[in-house]
mmCIF file of N, CA and C in Angstrom:
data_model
loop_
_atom_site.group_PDB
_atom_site.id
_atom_site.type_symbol
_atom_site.label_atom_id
_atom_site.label_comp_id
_atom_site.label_asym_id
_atom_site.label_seq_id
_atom_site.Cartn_x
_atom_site.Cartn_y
_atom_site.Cartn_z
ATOM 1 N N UNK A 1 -194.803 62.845 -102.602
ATOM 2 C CA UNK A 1 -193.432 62.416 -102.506
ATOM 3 C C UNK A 1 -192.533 63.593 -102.869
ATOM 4 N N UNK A 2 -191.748 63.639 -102.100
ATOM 5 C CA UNK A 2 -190.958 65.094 -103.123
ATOM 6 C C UNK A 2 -189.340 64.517 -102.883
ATOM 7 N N UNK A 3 -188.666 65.503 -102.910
ATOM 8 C CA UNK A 3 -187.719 65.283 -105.033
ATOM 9 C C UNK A 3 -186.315 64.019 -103.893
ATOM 10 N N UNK A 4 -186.182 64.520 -102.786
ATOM 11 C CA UNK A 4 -185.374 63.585 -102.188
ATOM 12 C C UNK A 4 -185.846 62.669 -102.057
ATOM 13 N N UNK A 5 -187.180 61.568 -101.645
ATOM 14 C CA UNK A 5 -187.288 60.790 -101.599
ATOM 15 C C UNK A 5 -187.247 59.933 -103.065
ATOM 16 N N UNK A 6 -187.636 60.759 -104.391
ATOM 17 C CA UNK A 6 -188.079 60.118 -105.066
ATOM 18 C C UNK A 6 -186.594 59.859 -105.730
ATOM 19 N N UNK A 7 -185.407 60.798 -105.563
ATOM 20 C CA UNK A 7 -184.289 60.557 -106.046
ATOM 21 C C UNK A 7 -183.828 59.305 -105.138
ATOM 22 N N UNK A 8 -184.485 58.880 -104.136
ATOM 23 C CA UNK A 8 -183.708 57.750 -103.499
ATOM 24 C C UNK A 8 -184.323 56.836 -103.808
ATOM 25 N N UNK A 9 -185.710 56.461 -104.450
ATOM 26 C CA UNK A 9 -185.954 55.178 -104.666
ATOM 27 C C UNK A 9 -186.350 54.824 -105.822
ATOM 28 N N UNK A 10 -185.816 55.645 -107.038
ATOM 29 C CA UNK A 10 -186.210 55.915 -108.490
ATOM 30 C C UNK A 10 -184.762 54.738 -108.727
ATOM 31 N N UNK A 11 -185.038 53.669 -109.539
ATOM 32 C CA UNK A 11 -184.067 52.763 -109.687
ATOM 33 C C UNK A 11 -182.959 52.124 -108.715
ATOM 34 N N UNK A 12 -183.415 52.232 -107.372
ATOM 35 C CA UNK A 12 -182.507 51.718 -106.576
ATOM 36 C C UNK A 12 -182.627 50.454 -106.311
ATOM 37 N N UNK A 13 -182.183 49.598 -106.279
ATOM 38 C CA UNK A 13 -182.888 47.963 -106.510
ATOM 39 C C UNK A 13 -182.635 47.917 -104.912
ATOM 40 N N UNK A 14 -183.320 46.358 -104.592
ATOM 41 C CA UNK A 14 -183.318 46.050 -102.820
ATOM 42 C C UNK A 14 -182.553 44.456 -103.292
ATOM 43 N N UNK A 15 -181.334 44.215 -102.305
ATOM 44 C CA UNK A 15 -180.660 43.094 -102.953
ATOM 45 C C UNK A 15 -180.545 41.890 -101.699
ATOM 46 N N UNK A 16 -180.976 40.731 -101.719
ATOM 47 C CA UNK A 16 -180.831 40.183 -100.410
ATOM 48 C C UNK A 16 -179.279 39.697 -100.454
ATOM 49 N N UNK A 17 -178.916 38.994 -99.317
ATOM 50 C CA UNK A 17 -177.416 38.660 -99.080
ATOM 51 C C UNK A 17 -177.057 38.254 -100.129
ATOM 52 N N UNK A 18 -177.453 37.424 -101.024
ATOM 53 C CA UNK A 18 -176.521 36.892 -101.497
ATOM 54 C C UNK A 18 -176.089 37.969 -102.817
ATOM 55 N N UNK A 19 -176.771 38.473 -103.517
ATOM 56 C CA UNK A 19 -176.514 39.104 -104.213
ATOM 57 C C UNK A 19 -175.629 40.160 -103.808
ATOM 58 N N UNK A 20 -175.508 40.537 -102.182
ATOM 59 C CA UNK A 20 -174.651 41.113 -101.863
ATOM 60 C C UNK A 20 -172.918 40.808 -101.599
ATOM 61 N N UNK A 21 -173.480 39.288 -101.285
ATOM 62 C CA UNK A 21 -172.016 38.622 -101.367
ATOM 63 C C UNK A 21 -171.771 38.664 -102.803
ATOM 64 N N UNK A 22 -172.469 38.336 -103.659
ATOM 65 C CA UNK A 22 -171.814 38.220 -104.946
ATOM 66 C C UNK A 22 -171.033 39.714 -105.362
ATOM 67 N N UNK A 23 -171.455 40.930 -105.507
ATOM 68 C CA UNK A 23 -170.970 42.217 -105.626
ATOM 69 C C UNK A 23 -170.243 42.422 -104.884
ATOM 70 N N UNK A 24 -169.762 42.098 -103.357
ATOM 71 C CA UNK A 24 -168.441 42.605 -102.362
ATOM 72 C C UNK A 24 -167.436 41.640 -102.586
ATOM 73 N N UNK A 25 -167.864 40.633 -103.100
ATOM 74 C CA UNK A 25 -167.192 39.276 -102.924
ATOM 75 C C UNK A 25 -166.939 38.603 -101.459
ATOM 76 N N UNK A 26 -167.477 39.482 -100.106
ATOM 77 C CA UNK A 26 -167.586 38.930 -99.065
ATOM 78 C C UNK A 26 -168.620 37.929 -98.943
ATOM 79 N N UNK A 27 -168.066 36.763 -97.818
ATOM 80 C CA UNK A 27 -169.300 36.002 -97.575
ATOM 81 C C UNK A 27 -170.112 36.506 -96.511
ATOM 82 N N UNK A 28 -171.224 35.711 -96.557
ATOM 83 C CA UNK A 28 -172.322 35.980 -96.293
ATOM 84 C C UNK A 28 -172.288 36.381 -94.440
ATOM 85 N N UNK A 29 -171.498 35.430 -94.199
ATOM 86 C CA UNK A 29 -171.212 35.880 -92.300
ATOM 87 C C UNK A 29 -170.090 36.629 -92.032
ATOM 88 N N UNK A 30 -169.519 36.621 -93.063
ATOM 89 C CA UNK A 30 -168.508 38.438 -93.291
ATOM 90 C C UNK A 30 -169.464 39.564 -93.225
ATOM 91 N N UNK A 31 -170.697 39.235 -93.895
ATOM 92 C CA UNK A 31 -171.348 40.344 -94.205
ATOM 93 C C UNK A 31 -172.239 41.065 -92.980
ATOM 94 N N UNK A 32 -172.659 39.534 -92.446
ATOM 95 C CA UNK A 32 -173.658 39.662 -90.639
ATOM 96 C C UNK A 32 -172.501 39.882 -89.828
ATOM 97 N N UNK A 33 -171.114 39.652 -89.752
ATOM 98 C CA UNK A 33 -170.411 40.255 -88.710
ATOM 99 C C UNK A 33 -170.257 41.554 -89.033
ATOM 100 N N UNK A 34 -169.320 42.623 -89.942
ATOM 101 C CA UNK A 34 -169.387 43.430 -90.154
ATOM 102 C C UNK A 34 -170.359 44.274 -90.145
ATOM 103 N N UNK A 35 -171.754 43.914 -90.354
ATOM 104 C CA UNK A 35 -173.327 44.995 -90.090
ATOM 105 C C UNK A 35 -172.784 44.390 -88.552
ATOM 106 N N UNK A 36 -172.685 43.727 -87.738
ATOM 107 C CA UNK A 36 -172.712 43.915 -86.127
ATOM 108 C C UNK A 36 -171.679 44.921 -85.760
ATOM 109 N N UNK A 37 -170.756 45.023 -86.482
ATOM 110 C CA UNK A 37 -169.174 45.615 -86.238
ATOM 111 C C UNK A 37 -169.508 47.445 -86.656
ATOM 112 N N UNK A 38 -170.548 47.509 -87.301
ATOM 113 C CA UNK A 38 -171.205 48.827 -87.742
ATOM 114 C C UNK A 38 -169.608 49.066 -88.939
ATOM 115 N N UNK A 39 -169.345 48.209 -89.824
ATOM 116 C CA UNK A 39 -168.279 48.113 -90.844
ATOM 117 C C UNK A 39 -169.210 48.141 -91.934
ATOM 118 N N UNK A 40 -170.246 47.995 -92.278
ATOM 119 C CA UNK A 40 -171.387 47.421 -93.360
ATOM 120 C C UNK A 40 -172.035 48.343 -93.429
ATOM 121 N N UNK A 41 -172.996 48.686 -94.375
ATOM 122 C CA UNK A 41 -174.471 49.467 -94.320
ATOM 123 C C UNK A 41 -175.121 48.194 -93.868
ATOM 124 N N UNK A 42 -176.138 48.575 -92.761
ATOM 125 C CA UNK A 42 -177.512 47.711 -92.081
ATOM 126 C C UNK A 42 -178.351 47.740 -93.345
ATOM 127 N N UNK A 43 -178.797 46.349 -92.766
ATOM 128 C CA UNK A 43 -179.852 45.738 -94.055
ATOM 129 C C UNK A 43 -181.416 46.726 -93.286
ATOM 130 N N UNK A 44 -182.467 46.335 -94.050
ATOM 131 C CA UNK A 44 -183.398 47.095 -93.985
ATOM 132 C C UNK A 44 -184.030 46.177 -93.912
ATOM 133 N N UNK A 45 -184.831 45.782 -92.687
ATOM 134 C CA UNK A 45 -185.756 44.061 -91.957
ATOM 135 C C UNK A 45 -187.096 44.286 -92.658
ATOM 136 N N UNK A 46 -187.528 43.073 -93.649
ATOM 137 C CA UNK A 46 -188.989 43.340 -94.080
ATOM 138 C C UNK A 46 -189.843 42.292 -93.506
ATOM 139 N N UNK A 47 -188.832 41.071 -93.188
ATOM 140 C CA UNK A 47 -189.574 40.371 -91.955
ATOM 141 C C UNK A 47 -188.604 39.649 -91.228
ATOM 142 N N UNK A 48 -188.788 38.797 -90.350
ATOM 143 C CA UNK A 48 -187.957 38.381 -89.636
ATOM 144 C C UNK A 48 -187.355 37.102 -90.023
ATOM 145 N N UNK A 49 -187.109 37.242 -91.433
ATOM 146 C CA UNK A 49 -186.121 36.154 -91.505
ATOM 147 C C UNK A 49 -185.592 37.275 -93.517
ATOM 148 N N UNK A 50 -186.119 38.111 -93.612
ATOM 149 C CA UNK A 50 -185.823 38.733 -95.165
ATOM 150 C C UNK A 50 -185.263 40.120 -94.868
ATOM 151 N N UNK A 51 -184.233 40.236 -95.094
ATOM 152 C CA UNK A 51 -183.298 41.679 -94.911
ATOM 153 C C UNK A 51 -182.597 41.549 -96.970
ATOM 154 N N UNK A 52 -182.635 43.311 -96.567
ATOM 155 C CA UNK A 52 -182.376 43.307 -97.850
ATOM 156 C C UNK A 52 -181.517 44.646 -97.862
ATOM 157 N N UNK A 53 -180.641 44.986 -98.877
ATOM 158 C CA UNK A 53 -179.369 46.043 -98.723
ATOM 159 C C UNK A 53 -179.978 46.827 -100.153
ATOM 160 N N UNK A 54 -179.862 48.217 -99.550
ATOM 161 C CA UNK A 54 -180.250 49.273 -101.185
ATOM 162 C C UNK A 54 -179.307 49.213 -101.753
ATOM 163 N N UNK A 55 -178.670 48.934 -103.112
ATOM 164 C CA UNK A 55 -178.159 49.011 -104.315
ATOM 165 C C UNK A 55 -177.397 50.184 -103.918
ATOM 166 N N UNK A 56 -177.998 51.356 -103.483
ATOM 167 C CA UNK A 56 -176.934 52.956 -103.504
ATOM 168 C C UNK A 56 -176.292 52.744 -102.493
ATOM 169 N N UNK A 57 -176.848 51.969 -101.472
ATOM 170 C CA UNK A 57 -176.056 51.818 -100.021
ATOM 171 C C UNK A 57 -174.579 51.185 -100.210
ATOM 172 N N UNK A 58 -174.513 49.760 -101.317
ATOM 173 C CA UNK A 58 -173.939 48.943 -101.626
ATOM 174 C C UNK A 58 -172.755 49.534 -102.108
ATOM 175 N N UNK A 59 -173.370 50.098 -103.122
ATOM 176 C CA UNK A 59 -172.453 50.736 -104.231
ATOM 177 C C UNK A 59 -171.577 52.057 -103.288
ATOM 178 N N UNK A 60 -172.202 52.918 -102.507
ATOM 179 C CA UNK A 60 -171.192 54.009 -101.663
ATOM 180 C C UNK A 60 -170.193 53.188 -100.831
ATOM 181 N N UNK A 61 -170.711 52.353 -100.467
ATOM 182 C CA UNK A 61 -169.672 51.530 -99.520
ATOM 183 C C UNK A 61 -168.512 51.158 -100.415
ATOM 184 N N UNK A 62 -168.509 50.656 -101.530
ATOM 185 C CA UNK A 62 -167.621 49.888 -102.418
ATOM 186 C C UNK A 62 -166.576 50.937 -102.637
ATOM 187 N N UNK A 63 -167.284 52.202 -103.493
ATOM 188 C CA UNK A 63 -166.151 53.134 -103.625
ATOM 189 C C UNK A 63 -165.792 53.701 -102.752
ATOM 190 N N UNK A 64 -166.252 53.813 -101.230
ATOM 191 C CA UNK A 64 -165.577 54.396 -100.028
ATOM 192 C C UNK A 64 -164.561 53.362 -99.607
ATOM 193 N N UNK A 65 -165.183 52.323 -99.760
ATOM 194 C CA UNK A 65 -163.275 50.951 -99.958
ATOM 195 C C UNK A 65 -162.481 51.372 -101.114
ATOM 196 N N UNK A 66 -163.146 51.342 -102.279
ATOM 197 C CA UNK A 66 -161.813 51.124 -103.730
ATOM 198 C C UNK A 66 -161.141 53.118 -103.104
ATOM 199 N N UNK A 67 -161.434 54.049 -102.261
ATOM 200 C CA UNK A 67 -161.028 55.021 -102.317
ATOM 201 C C UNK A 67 -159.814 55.384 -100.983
ATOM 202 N N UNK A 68 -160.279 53.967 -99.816
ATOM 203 C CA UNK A 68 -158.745 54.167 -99.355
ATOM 204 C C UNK A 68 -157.135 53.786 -99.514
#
């Protein structure tokens, strides 16, 4: 493993929707329109019904909002 990968998955949690709605405060089909609208970070498919959003993904998005 070397040092970029391991800096990307050394405490990065995997969060499914809702926990994502809870942190944006968007709902949940705010959240599936916007990933269609390419407005969102894309979830990462582990099967076909479980998508899940990285924690760093979450978090850059937030302060790239609280920064316009």
């Amino acid at each position: 493993m070397n040092e970029s990968t391991t800096q990307h998955t050394i405490g990065d949690q995997l969060l499914r929707i809702k926990a994502v709605s809870e942190q944006t405060t968007l709902s949940k089909s705010c959240i599936n329109l916007w990933v269609a609208q390419e407005k969102f970070p894309r979830p990462i498919t582990l099967s076909n019904t479980v998508k899940v959003w990285r924690q760093s993904h979450i978090n850059k998005w937030l302060q790239k909002v609280e920064d316009q």
